[in-house]
Coordinates of C-alpha atoms and ligand atoms in Angstrom, one line a residue:
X1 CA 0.0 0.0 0.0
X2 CA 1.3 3.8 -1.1
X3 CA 1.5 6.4 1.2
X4 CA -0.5 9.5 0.4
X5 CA 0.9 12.5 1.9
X6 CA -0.5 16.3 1.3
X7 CA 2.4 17.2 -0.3
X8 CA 2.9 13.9 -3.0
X9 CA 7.1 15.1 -3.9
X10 CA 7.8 14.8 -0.2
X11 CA 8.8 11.3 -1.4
X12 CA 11.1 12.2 -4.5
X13 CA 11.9 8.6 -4.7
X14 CA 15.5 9.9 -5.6
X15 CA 18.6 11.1 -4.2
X16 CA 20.3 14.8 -4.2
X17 CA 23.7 15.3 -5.9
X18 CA 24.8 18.7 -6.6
X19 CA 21.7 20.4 -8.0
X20 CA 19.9 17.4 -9.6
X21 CA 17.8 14.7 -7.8
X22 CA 18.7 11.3 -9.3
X23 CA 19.1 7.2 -9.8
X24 CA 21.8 5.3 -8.7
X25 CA 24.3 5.7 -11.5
X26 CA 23.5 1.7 -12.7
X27 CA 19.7 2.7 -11.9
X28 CA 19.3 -0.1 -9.4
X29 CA 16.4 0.4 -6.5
X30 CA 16.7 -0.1 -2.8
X31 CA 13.1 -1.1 -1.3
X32 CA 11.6 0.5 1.9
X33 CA 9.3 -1.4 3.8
X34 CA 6.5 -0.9 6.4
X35 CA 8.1 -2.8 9.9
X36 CA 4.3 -3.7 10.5
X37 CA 3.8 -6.0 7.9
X38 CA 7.4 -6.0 6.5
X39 CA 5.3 -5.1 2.8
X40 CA 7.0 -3.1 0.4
X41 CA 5.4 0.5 0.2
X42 CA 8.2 2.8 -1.7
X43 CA 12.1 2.4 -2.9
X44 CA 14.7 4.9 -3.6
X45 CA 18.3 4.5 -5.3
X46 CA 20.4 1.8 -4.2
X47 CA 23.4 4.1 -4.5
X48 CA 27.0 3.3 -5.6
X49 CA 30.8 4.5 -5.3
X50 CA 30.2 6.8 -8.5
X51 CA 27.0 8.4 -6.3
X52 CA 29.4 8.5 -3.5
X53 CA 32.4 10.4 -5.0
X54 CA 29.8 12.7 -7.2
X55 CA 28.1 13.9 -3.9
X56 CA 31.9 14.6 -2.7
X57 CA 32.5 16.4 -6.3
X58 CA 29.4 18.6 -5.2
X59 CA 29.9 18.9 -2.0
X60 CA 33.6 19.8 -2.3
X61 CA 32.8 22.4 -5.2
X62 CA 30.3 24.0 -2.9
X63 CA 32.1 24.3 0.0
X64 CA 34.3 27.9 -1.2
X65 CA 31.1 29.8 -1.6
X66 CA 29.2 28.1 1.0
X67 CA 32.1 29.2 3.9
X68 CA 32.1 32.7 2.1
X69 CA 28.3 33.3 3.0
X70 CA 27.7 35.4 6.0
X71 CA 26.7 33.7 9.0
X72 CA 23.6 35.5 9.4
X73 CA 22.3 34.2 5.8
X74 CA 23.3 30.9 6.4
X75 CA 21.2 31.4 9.6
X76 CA 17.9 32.9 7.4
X77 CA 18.1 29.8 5.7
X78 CA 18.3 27.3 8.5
X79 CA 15.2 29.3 9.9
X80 CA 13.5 28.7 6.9
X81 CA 14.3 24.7 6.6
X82 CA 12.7 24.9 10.3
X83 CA 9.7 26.7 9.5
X84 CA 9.4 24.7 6.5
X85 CA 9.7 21.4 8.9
X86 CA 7.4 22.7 11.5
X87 CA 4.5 23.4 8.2
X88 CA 4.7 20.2 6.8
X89 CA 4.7 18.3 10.2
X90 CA 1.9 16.1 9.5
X91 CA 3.4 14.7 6.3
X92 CA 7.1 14.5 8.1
X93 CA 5.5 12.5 11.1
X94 CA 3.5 9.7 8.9
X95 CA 6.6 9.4 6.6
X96 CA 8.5 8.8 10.2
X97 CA 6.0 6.5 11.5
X98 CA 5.4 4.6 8.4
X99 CA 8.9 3.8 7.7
X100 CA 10.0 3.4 11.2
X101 CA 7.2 2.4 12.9
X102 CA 7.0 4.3 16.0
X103 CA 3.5 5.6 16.5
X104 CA 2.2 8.6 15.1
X105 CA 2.1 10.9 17.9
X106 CA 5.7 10.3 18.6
X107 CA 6.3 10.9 14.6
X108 CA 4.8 14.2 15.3
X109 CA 6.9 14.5 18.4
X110 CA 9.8 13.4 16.3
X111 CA 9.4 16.2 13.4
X112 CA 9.0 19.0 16.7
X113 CA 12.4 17.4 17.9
X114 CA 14.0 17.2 14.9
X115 CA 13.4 21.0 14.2
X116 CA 14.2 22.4 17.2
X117 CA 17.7 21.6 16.3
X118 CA 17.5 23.6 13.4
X119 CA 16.2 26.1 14.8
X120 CA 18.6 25.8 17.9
X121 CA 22.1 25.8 15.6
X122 CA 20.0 28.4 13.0
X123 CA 20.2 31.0 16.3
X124 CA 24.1 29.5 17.3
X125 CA 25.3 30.1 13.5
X126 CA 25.7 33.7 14.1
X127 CA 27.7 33.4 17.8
X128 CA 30.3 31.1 16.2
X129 CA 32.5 33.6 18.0
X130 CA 36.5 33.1 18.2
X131 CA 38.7 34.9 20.5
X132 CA 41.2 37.6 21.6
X133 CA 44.2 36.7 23.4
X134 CA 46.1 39.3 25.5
X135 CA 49.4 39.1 24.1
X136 CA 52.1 38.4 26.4
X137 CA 54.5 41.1 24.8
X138 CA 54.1 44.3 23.3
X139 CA 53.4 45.0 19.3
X140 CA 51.7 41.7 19.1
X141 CA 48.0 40.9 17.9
X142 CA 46.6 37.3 19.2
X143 CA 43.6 35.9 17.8
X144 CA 41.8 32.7 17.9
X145 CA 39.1 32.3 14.8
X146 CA 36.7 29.4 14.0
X147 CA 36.2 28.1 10.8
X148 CA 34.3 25.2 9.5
X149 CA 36.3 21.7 8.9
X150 CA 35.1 21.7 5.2
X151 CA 33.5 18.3 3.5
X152 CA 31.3 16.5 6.0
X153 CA 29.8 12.9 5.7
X154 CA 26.6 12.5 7.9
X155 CA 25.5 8.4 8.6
X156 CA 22.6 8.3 10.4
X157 CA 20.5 5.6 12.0
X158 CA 17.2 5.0 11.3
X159 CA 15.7 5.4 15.3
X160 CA 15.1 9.2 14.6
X161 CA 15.4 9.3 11.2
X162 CA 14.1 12.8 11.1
X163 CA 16.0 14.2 14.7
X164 CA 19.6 12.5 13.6
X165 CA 19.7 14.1 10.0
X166 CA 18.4 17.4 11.4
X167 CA 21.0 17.8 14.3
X168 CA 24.1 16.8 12.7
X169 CA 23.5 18.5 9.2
X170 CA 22.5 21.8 11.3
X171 CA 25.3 22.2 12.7
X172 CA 27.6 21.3 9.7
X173 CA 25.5 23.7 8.1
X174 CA 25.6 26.1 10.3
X175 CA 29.3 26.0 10.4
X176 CA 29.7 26.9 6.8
X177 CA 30.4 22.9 6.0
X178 CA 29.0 21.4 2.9
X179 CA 27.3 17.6 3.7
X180 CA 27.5 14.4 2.3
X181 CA 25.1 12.0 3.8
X182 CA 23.8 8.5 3.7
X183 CA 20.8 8.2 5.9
X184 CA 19.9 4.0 6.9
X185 CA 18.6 2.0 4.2
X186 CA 15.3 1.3 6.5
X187 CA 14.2 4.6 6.8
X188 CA 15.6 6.8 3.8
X189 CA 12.3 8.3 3.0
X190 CA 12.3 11.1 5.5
X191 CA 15.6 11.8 5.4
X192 CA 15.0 12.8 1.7
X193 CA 12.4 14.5 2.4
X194 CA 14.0 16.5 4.6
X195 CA 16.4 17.7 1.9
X196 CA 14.1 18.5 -0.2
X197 CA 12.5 20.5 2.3
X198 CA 16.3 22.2 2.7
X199 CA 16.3 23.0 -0.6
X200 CA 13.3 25.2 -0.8
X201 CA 14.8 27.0 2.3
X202 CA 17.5 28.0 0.1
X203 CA 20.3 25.9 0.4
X204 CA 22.5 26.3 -3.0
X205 CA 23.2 23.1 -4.8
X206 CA 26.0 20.9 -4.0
X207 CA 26.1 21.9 -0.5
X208 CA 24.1 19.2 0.6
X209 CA 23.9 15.8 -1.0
X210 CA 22.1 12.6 0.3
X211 CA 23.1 9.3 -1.2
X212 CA 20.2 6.1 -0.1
X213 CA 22.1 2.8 -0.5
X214 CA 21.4 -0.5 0.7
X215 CA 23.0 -2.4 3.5
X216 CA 25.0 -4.5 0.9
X217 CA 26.1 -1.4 -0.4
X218 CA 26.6 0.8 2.0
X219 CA 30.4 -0.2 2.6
X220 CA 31.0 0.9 -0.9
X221 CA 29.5 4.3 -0.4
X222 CA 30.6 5.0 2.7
X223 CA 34.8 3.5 2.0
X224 CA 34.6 6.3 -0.7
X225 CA 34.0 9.1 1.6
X226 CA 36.8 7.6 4.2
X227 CA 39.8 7.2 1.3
X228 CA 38.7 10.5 0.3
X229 CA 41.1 13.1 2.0
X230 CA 38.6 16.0 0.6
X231 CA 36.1 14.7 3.8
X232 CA 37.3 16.3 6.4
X233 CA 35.1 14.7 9.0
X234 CA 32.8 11.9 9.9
X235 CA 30.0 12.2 12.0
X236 CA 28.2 8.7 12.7
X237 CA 25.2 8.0 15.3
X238 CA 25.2 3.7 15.3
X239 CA 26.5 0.7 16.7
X240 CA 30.2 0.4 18.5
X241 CA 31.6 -1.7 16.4
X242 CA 30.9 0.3 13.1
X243 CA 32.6 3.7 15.2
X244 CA 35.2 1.9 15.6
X245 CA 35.6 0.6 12.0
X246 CA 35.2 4.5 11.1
X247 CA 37.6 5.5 13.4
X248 CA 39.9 2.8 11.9
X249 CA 39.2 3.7 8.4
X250 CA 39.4 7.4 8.2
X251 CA 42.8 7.6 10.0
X252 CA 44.9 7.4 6.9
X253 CA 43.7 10.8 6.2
X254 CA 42.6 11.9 10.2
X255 CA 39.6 13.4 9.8
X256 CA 37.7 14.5 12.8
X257 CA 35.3 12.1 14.0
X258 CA 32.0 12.8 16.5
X259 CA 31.0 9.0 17.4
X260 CA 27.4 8.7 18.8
X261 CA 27.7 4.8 19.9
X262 CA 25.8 2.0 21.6
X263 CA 25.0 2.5 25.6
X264 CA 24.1 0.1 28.0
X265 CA 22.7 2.5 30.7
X266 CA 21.9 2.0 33.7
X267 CA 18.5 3.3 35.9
X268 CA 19.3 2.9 39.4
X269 CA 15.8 3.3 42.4
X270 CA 17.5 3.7 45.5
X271 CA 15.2 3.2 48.5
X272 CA 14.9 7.1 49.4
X273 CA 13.3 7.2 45.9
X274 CA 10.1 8.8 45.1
X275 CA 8.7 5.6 43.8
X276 CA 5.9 6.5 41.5
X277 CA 8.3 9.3 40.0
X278 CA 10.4 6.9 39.7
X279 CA 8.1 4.3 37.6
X280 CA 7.2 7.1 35.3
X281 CA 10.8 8.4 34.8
X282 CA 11.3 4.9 33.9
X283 CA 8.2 4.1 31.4
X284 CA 9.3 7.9 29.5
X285 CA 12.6 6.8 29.1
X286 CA 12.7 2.6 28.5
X287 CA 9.3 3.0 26.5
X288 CA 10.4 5.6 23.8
X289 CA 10.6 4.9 20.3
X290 CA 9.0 1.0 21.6
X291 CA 12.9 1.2 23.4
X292 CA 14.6 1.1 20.5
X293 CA 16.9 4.5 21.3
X294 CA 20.7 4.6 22.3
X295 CA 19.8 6.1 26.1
X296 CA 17.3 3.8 26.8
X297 CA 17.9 2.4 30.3
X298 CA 19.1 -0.9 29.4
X299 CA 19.4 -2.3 33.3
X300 CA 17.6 -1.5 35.8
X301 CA 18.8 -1.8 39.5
X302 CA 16.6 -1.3 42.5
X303 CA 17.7 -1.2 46.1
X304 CA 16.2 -4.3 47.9
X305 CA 13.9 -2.4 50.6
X306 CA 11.9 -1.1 47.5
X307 CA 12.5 -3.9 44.8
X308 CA 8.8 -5.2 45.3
X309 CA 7.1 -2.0 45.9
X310 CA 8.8 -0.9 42.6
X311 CA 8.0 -4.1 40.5
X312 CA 4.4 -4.5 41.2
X313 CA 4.0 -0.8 40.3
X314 CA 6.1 -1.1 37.2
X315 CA 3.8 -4.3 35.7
X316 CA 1.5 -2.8 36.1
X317 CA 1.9 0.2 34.1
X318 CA 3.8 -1.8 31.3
X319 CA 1.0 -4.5 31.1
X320 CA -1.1 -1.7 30.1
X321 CA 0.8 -0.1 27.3
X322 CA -0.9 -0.5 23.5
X323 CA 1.0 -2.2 21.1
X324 CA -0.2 -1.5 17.5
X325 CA 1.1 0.1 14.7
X326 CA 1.1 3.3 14.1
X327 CA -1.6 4.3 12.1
X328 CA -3.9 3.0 15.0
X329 CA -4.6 5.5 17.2
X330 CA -3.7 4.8 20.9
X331 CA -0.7 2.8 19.5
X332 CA 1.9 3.2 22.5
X333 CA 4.6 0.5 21.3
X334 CA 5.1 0.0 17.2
X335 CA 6.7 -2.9 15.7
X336 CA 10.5 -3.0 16.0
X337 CA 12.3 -2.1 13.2
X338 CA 13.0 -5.6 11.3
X339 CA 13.3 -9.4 11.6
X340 CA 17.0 -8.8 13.0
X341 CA 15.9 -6.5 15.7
X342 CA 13.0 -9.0 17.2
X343 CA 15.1 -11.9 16.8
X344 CA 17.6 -9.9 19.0
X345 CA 15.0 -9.5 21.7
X346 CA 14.2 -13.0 21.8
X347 CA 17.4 -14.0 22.1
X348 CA 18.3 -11.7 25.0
X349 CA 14.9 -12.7 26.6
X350 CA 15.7 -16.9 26.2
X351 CA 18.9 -16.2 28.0
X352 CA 18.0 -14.2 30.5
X353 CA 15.3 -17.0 31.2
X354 CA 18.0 -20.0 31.2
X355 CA 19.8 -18.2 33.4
X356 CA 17.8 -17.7 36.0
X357 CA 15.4 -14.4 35.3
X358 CA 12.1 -14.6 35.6
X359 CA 9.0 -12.8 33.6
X360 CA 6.7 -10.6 35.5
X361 CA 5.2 -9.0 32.4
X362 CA 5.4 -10.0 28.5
X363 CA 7.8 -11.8 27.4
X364 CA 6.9 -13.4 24.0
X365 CA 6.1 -11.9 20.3
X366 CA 2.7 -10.8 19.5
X367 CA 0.6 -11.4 17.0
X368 CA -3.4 -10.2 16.8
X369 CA -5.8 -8.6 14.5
X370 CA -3.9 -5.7 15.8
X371 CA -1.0 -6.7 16.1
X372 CA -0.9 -8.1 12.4
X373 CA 2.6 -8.4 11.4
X374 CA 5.8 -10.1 12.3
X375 CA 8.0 -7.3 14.4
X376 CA 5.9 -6.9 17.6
X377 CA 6.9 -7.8 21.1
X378 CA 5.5 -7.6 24.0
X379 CA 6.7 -5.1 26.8
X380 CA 8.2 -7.0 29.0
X381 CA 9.3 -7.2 33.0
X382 CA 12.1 -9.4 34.0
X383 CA 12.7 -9.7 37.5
X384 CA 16.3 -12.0 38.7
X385 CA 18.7 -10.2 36.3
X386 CA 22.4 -10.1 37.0
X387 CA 25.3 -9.0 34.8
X388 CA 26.1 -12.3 33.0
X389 CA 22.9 -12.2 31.2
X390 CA 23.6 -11.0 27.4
X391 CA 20.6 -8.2 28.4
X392 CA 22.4 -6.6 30.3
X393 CA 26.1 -7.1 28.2
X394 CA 24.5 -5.3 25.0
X395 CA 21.8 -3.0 23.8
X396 CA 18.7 -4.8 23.9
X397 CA 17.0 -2.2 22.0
X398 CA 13.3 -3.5 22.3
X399 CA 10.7 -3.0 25.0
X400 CA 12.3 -5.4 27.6
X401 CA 13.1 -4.3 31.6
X402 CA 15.5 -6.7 33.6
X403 CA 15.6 -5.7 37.0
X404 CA 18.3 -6.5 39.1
X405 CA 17.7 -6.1 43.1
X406 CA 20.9 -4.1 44.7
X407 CA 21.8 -3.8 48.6
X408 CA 24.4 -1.0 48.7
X409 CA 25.4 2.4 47.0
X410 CA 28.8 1.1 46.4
X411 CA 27.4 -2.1 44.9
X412 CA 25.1 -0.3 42.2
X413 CA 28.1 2.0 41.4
X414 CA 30.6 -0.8 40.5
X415 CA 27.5 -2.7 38.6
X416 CA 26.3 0.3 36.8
X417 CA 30.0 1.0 35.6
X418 CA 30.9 -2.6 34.2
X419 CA 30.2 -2.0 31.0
X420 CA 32.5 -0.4 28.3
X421 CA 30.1 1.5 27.6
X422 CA 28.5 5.3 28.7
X423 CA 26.1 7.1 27.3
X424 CA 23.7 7.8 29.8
X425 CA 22.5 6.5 33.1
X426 CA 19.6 7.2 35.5
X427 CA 18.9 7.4 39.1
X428 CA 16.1 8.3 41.3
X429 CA 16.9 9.4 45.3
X430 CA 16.3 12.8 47.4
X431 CA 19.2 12.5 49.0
X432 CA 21.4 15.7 48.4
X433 CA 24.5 14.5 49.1
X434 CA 23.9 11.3 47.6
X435 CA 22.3 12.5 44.2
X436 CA 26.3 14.8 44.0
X437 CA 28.2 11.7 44.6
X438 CA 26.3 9.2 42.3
X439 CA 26.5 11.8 39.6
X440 CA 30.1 12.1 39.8
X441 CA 30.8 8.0 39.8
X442 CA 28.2 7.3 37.0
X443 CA 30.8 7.1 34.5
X444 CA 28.5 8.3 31.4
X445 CA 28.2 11.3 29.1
X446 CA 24.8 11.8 30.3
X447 CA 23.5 11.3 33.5
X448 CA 19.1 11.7 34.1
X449 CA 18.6 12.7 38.0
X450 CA 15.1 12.2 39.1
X451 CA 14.5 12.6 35.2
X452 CA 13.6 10.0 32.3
X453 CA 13.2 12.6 29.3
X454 CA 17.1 13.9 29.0
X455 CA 17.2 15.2 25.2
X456 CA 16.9 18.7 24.5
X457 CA 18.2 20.9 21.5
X458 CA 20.2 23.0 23.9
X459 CA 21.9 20.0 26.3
X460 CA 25.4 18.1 25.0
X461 CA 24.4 14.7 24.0
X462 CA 26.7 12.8 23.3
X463 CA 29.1 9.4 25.5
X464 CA 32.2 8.3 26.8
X465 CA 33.8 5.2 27.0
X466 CA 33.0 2.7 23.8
X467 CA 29.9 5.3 23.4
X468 CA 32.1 7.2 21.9
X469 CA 33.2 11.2 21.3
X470 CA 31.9 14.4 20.3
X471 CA 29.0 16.2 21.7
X472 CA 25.7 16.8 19.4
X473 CA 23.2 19.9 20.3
X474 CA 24.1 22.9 22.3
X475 CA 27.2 25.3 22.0
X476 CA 29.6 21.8 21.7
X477 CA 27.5 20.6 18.5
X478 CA 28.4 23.5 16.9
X479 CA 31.9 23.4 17.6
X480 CA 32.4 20.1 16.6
X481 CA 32.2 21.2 13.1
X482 CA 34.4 24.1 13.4
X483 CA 38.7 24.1 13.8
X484 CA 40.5 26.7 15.5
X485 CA 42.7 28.7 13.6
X486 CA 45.8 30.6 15.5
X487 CA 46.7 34.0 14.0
X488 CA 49.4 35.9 15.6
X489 CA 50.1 39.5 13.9
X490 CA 53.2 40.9 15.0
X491 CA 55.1 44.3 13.9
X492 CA 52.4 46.6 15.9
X493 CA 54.7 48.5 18.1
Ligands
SIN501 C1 19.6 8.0 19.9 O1 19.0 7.0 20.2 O2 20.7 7.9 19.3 C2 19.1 9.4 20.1 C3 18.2 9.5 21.2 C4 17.8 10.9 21.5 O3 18.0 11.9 20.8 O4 17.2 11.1 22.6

């Protein structure tokens, strides 16, 4: 089944190199699929090495006029992408949901997200101030100027297909970068439609390009843009061990790199807790996007005097969520993304079972008149946890709690740091000192006090640890895209 959207050439059905939106170069098609029924409803390019190196031909080209225009107009024209966003929100959002799955509600939510970024690095384009350095001797002028890396190559994942384009190309942007992307070959249907949507703002041709390409072929688009010393810098939201294949890859010609990798966070109740903020800190944050996001609390440890308290209240809130896709209103939980991504989640749940966990809530596929496809799992609740279980080794990524009981502070701190990774973690307490000191041991970019919704246009996201480097959003996001440039004059005496 199409999708009928107000505005039909939303969906272009091809990709943007320099000024003209075309096939693959051997006109071979990539299919996109609906992850309720896993039935074909679109296709785009399946792109190759000759898209890949034209979009850096463009892109490269581009870049001397692009650096050249004043910040303020590059600003105008970010303002207008967001306006143009914010208009055509009800097409963005179904595109979202349809490709993605996610419900429609949180499509809409998605496109509002997705915009405020552009808006937020529109606004930070024109404070991209350097600096003046007293000079430690006489006759001497010391300055310290910003200016954007040059080429950029965007891969983004397919969770928030609309959010990830928006907040690394707004910054690049912003910057005075030109952009190479390749968006993931489940959902490349919004990303292209948010270039299109860039292009009416005003961005000239060339400076940004969007290449769709298959999994099989995705190596061969993206090794173009790492041998290619003209990219000056990758910037990559996806799984560990692709960041470090990037990092691996690009350093024959060292480009910068911001890494936005897996996490494995942890959500920590101790028993000072508000409990029912705590439950609905949790449900916000494990429950978005049907769990399938990098800060999704992973493991969850609560401290034994509240562990039952804290259970009972949790199963029942997740036995109630609506699992549906997302055209059906009340949908709370879509499908997951594809066959890969349930199997996962059955696998994680099997183990955890033969080693000892046990289900409170969920823990099986579903399939209903509703429910009528093969990607839908039921929100779980595993109670019995511990940290040899593969839930709570890697990113689960699906709508599954495992909750581990915990006696001490000192314990939870040691538990919640094994783990190479560190994106974010979570805790609930109203202890003052103790809400300082947990804070400082949580080793993790991002830490969630008494909170479950952490993202915000304004706030550094971004991990340490096998999570990766570089910060996205906020003053960093912008800087990340920039290089400082030293420039002493001398002679002034
Ligand atoms: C992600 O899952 O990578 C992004 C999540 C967010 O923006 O909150």
């Amino acid at each position: 089944m199409t999708l009928t959207l107000e505005r039909q050439d939303l969906m272009p059905g091809t990709q943007l190199i320099g000024a003209d939106w075309r096939e693959a170069s051997d006109e071979r098609r990539l299919d996109v699929t609906d992850p309720a029924t896993d039935a074909v409803f679109a296709s785009v390019p399946d792109g190759t090495a000759a898209d890949a190196r034209a979009a850096v031909d463009a892109a490269h080209a581009a870049f001397p006029a692009w650096r050249a225009v004043p910040a303020k107009q590059r600003a105008a024209i970010l303002k207008r992408w967001n306006d143009l966003m914010v208009a055509h929100q009800e097409d963005l959002g179904r595109l979202i949901s349809r490709e993605q799955g996610k419900p429609l509600a949180e499509g809409r939510g998605e496109v509002a997200y997705a915009a405020s970024y552009v808006e937020w690095f529109a606004e930070e384009a024109t404070r991209a101030n350097g600096e003046v350095i007293p000079a430690p001797v006489n006759g001497r002028r010391m300055l310290a100027l910003k200016e954007p890396v040059g080429v950029v190559a965007a891969i983004t994942p397919w969770n928030f297909p609309a959010a990830m384009i928006a907040r690394k190309i707004a910054p690049a942007l912003a910057a005075g970068c030109t952009v190479v992307c390749k968006p993931a070959e489940d959902t490349p249907l919004t990303s292209l439609a948010l270039v299109k949507l860039a292009q009416e703002a005003g961005v000239p041709a060339g400076v940004l390009n969007i290449v769709t390409a298959s999994r099989e072929r995705t190596p061969e688009v993206v090794d173009v843009w790492l041998a290619d010393a003209r990219v000056r810098k990758i910037t990559f939201t996806g799984s560990t061990p692709v960041g470090k294949h990037l990092a691996r890859a690009s350093a024959d010609t060292l480009k910068k790199l911001s890494l936005e990798l897996g996490g494995n966070a942890p959500f920590i109740v101790f028993d000072d807790a508000d409990l029912d903020a705590a439950v609905e800190g949790l449900m916000a944050a494990k429950f978005r996007n049907g769990g399938q996001t990098c800060v999704c609390p992973n493991r969850v440890f609560v401290q034994a005097k509240v562990h039952d308290a804290f259970v009972d209240k949790l199963a029942t809130r997740v036995g109630a969520l609506q699992v549906g896709p997302a055209t059906e209103p009340g949908s709370q939980i879509g499908p997951m993304i594809n066959a890969r991504a349930i199997e996962k989640i059955e696998r994680h749940v099997q183990d955890a079972l033969a080693r000892g966990a046990r289900i409170v809530v969920g823990g099986q596929r579903l399939r209903s008149a509703r429910c009528d496809g093969p990607n839908y799992y039921a929100p779980t609740v595993l109670v019995n946890a511990d940290a040899r279980m593969a839930c709570s080794c890697e990113e689960t990524f699906g709508p599954v709690v495992p909750v581990t009981r915990f006696d001490s502070e000192a314990e939870v701190i040691a538990a919640a740091n094994d783990t190479p990774f560190g994106l974010a973690a979570y805790f609930y307490s109203t202890d003052v000192r103790r809400i300082w000191r947990v804070t400082q041991a949580l080793e993790s970019g991002i830490v969630g006090v008494n909170e479950g919704a952490l993202a915000a246009e304004a706030a550094p996201f971004g991990g340490v640890k096998e999570s990766g480097y570089g910060r996205e959003g906020s003053v960093h996001g912008l800087d990340d895209y920039m290089h400082t440039k030293y420039v002493c004059e001398g002679g002034l005496s």
